Coordinates of C-alpha atoms and ligand atoms in Angstrom, one line a residue:
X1 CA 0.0 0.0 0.0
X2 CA 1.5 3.6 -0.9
X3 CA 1.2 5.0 2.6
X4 CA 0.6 8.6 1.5
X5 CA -2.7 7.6 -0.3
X6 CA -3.4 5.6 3.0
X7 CA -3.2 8.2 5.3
X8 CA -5.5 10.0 4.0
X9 CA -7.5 6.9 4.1
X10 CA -7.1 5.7 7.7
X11 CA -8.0 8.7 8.7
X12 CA -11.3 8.5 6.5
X13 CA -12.1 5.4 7.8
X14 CA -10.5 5.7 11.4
X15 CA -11.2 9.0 13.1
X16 CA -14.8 10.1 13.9
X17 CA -12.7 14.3 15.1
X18 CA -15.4 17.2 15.2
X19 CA -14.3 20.3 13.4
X20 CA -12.4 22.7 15.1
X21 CA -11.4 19.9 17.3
X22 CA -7.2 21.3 18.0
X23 CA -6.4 19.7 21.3
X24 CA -4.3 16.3 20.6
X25 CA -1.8 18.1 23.1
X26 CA -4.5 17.5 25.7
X27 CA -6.0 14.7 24.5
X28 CA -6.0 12.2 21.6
X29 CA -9.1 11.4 19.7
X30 CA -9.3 7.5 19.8
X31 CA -9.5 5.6 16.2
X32 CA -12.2 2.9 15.5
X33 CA -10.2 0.0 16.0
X34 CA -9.4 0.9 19.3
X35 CA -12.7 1.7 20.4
X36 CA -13.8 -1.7 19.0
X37 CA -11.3 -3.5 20.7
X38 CA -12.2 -2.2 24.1
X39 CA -15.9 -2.7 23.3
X40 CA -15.1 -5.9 22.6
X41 CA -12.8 -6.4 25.7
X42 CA -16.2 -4.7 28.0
X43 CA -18.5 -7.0 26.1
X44 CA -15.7 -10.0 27.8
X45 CA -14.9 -8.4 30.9
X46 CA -19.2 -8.7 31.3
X47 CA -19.7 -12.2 30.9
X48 CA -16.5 -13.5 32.1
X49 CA -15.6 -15.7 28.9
X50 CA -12.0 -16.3 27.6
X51 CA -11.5 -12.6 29.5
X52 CA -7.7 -13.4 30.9
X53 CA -5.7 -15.0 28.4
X54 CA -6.5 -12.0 26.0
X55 CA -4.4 -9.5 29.1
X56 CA -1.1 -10.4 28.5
X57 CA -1.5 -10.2 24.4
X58 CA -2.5 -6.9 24.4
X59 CA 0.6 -5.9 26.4
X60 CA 3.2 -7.7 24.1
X61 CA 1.3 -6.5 20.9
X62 CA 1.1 -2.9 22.2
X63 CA 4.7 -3.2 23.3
X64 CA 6.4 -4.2 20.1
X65 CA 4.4 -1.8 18.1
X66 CA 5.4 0.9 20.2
X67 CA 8.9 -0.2 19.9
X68 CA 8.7 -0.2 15.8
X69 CA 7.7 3.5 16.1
X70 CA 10.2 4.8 17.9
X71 CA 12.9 2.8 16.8
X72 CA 14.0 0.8 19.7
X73 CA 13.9 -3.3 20.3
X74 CA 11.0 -4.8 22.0
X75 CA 13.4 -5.7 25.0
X76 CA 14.0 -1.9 25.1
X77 CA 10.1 -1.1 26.4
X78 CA 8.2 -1.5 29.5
X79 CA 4.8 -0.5 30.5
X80 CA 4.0 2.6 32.7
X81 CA 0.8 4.5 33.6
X82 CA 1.6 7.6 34.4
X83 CA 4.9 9.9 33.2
X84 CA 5.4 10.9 36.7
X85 CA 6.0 7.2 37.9
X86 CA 9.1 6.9 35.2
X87 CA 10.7 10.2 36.1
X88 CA 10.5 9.0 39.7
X89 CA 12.3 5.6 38.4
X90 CA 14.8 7.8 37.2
X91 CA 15.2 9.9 39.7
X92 CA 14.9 7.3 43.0
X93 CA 17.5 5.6 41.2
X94 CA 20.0 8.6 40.8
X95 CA 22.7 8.6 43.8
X96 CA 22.8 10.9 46.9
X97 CA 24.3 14.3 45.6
X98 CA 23.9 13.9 41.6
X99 CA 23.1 16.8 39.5
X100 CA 20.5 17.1 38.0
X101 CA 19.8 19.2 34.7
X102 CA 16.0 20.4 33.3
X103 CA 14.4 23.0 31.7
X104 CA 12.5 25.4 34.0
X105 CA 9.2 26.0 31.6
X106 CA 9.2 21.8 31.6
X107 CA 6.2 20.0 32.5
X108 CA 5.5 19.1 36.3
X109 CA 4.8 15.2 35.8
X110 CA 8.9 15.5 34.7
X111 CA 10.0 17.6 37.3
X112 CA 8.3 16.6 40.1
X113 CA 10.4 14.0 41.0
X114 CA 13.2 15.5 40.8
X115 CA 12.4 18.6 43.0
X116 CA 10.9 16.4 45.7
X117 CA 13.9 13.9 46.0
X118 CA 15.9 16.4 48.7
X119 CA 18.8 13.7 47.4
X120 CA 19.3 15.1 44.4
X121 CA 21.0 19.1 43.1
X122 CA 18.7 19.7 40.7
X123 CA 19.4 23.0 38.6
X124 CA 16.9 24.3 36.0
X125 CA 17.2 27.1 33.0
X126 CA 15.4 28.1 30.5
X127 CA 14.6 25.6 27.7
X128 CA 16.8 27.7 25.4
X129 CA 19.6 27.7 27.1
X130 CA 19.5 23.9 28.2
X131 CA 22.0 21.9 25.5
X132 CA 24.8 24.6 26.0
X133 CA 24.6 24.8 29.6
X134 CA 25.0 21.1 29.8
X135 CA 27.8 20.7 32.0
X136 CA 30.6 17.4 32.4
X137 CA 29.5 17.5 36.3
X138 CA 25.6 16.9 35.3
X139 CA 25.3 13.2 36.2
X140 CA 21.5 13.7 34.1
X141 CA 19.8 16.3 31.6
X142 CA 16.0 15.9 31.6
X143 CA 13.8 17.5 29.4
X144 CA 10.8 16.7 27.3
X145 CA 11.3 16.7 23.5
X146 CA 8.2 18.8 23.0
X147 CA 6.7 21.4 25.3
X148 CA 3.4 20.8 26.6
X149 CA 3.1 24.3 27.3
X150 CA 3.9 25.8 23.6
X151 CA 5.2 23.3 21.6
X152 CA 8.6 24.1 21.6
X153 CA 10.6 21.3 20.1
X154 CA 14.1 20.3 21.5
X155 CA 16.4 19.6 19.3
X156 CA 17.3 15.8 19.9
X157 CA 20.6 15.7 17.8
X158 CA 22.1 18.3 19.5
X159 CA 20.9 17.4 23.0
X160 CA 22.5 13.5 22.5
X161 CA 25.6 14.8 21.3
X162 CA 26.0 17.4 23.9
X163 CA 25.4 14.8 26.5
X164 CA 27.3 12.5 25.6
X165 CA 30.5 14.7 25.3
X166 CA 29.1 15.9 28.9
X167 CA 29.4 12.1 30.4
X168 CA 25.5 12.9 31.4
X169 CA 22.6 10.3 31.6
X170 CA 19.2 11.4 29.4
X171 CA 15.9 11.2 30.2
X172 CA 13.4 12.2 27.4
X173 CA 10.1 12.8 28.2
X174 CA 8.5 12.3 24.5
X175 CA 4.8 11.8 25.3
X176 CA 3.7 15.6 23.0
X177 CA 6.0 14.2 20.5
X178 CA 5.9 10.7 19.9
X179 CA 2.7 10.1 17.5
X180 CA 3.1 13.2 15.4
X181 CA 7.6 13.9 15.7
X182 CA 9.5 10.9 14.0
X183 CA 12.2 10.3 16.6
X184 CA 15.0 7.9 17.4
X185 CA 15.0 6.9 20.7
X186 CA 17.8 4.7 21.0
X187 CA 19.7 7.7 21.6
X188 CA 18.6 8.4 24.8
X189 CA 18.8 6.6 28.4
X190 CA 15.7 6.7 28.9
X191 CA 12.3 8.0 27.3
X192 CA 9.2 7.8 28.7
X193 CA 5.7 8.5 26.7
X194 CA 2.0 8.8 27.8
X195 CA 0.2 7.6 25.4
X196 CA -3.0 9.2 26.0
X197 CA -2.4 12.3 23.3
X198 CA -0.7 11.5 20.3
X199 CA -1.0 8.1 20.2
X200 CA -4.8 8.3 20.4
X201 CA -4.9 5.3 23.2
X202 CA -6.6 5.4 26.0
X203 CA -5.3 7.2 29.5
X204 CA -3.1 4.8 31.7
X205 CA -1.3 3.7 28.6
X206 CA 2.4 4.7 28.5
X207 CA 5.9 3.6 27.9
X208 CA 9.2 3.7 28.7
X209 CA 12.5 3.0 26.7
X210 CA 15.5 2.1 28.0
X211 CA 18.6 -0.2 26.9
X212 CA 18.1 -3.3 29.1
X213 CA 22.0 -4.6 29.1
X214 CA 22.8 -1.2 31.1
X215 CA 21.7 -1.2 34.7
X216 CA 21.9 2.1 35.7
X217 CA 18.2 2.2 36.9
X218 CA 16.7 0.2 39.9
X219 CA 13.7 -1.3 39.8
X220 CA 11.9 0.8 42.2
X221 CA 8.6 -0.3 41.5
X222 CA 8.5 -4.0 40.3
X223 CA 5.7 -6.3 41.0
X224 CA 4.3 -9.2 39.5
X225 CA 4.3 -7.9 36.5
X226 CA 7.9 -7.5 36.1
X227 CA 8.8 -11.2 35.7
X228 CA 9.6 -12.6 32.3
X229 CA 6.4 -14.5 32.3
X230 CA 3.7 -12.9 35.5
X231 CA 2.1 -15.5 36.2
X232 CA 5.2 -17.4 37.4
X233 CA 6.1 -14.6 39.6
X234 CA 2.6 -14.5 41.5
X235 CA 4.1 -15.1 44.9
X236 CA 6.9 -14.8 47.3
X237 CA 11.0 -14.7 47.3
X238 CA 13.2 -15.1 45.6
X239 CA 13.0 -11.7 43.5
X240 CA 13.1 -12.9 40.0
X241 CA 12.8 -9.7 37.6
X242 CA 12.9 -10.1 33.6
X243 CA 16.3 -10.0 31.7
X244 CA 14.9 -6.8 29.6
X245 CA 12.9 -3.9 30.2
X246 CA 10.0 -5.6 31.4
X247 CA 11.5 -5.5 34.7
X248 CA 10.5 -2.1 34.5
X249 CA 7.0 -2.8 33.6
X250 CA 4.0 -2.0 36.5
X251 CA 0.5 -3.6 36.0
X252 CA -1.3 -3.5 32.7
X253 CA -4.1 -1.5 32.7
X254 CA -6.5 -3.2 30.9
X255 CA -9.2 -2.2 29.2
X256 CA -6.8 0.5 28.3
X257 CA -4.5 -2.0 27.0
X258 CA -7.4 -3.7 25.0
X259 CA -7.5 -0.7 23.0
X260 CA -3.9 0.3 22.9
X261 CA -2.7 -2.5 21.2
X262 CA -4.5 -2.4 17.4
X263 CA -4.1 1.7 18.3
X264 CA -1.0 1.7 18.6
X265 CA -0.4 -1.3 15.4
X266 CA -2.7 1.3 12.9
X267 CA 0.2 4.2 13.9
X268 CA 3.3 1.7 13.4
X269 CA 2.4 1.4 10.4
X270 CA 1.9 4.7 8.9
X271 CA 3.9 6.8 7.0
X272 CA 5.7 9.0 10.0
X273 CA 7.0 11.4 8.4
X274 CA 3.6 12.2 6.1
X275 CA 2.0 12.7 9.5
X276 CA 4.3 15.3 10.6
X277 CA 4.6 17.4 7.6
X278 CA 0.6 17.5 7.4
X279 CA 0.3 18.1 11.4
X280 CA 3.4 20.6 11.1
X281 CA 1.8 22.5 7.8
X282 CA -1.4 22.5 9.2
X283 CA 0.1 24.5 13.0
X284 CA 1.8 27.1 10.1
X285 CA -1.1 27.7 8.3
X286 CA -2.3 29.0 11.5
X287 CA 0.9 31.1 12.0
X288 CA 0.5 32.8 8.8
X289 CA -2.7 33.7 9.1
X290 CA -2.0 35.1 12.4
X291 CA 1.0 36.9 11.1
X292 CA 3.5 34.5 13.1
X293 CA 6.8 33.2 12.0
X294 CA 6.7 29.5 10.7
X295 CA 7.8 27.3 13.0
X296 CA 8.6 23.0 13.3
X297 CA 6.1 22.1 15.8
X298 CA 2.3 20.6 15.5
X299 CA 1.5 23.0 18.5
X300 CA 0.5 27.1 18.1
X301 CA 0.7 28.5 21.5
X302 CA -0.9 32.4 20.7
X303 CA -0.8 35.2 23.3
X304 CA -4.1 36.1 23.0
X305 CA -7.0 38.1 24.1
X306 CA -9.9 36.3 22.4
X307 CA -8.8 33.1 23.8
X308 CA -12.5 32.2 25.2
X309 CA -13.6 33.4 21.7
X310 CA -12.3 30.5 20.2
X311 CA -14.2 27.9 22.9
X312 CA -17.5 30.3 22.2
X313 CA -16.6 29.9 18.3
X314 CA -16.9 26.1 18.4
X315 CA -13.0 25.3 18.6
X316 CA -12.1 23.2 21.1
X317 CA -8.0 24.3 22.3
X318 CA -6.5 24.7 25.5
X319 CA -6.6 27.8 27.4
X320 CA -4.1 29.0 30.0
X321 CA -3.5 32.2 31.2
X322 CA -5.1 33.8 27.9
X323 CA -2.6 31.6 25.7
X324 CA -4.9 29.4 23.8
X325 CA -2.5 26.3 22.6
X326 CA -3.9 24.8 19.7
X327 CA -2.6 21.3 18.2
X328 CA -3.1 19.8 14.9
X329 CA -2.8 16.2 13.9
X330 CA -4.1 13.5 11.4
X331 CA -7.9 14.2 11.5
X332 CA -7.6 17.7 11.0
X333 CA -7.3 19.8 8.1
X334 CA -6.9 23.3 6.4
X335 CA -10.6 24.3 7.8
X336 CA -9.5 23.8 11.3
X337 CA -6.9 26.7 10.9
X338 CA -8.9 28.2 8.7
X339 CA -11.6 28.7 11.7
X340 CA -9.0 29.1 14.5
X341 CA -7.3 32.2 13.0
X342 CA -10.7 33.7 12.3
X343 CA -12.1 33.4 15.7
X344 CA -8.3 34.3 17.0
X345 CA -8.0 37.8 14.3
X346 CA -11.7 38.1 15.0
X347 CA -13.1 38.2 11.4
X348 CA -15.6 35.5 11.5
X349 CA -18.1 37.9 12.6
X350 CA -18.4 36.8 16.5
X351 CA -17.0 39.5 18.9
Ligands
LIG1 C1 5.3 16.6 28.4 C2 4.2 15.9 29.2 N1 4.6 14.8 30.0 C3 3.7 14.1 30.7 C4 2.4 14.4 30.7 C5 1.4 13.6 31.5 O1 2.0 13.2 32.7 P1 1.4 12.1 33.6 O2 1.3 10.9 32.8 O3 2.3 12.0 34.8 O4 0.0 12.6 34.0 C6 2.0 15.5 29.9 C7 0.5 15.9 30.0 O5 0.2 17.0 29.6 C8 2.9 16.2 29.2 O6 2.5 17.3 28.4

């Protein structure tokens, strides 16, 4: 199949998105395979038949085809459920004293951790400023590749190389980027990814990425599910953790799972790069109109009065602090900017 004539298709036949609807940055819109999985898995889960065996597919399936899209082995990913939960791995597993390296605009779930572990020095600048202020006595550099806040994209070449001249650990938080920013992960200590926004799954689906043969982490949290096959690993000593980054894993959720797994299969195998020129074209047809500078990011953050205007106008975008932050992805298309920069230059006619 040519996968530019299919995008267009699976989109077609996938995605049910409203007009105007520009908040993949919040949340991702979920395609019909995935809803029909976890209809599927409810319709199960009611009557009890053949409901557990189908558990631990869903995770392997979802697994693998999250590893084909970023670019990393199977063995490389584990399961989490909340971003928060890997950055804590990471930083619970830093020693007593090591310095720490983030940007200070970053998102909380990513610097939480860090901040409340009175172990660690942790030292934040602006985004800007991070890759040169990398330093050879930061023992880690952690920073998402794409701003939640305004959609600011890191760039990843530069932040590997000056890290690894540095001697300092990554940890990539990718979950605005990964759906919609081709990236290669192996590059990176660890990544981690909720997989709620732009990979359209349901919320309590994530991943992390990490190269399994090097054991700077510690399992902080490891439970059943961290075995090489859970259900041998059900109950008491000795610990017995999986070879690769399973032992990383936490529980499946899932019903979220259910739905992850074909989700996350229809994304593998589109055409990656197609999907960020059209996301990234669609964001600068907004900038044009609103008389910004292009820019190489799927997200428009706009300092803007008429921020509620766009909510009233039937465009659905986030809105902070009168910055509306609008997102485009697959299931959008030139309309959806079209009607944004209306409502936002206020010449559709609304006040
Ligand atoms: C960069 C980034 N990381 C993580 C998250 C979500 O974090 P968590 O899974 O801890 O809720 C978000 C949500 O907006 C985000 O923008």
């Amino acid at each position: 199949v040519d996968p530019v004539e299919s995008l267009d298709e699976v989109v077609r036949q996938q995605f049910s998105a409203g007009p105007g609807y520009l908040n993949t940055a919040s949340v991702g819109l979920p395609p019909k395979v995935g809803l029909s999985a976890l209809h599927e898995h409810l319709r199960v889960w009611e009557n009890g038949s053949k409901l557990i065996p189908a558990f631990d597919a869903d995770v392997e399936r979802s697994r693998s085809a999250y590893a084909r899209l970023v670019e990393v082995p199977t063995s490389w990913v584990a399961i989490i459920s909340q971003v928060s939960v890997a950055s804590g791995l990471v930083a619970s597993s830093l020693p007593a004293g090591a310095r720490v390296l983030a940007a200070r605009e970053d998102f909380t779930s990513l610097l939480f951790p860090f901040l409340a572990d009175s172990r660690l020095r942790v030292r934040t600048v602006p985004l800007q400023r991070l890759i040169d202020e990398i330093d050879p006595r930061d023992d880690l550099v952690a920073v998402s590749a794409v701003q939640s806040a305004d959609g600011r994209v890191i760039d990843t070449d530069r932040l590997a190389e000056a890290a690894r001249k540095a001697k300092a650990r990554t940890y990539l938080d990718v979950t605005q980027a990964v759906g919609w920013l081709p990236l290669d992960l192996k590059r990176f200590d660890i990544t981690a990814c909720g997989a709620y926004k732009w990979l359209c799954c349901p919320r309590g689906t994530g991943f992390i990425t990490t190269d399994p043969d090097d054991d700077w982490l510690t399992p902080r949290f490891p439970g059943w599910y961290s075995g090489e096959d859970p259900w041998e690993t059900l109950y008491g000593p000795p610990l017995r953790l999986a070879p690769d980054a399973r032992r990383f894993n936490v529980s499946p959720p899932w019903q979220a799972m259910a739905a992850a797994a074909p989700t996350l299969e229809l994304f593998a195998g589109l055409d990656r790069e197609r999907i960020r020129s059209h996301s990234v074209s669609l964001a600068n047809h907004l900038r044009e109109r609103l008389n910004m500078p292009p820019s190489d990011s799927a997200i428009v953050s706009v300092d803007t009065p008429r921020a509620e205007a766009l909510l009233r106008g039937g465009v659905t975008a986030a809105v902070r602090a009168g910055r509306a932050r609008l997102s485009f992805f697959i299931y959008n298309a030139v309309a959806d900017s079209e009607r944004a920069a209306d409502l936002l230059a206020g010449t559709d006619g609304r006040m």
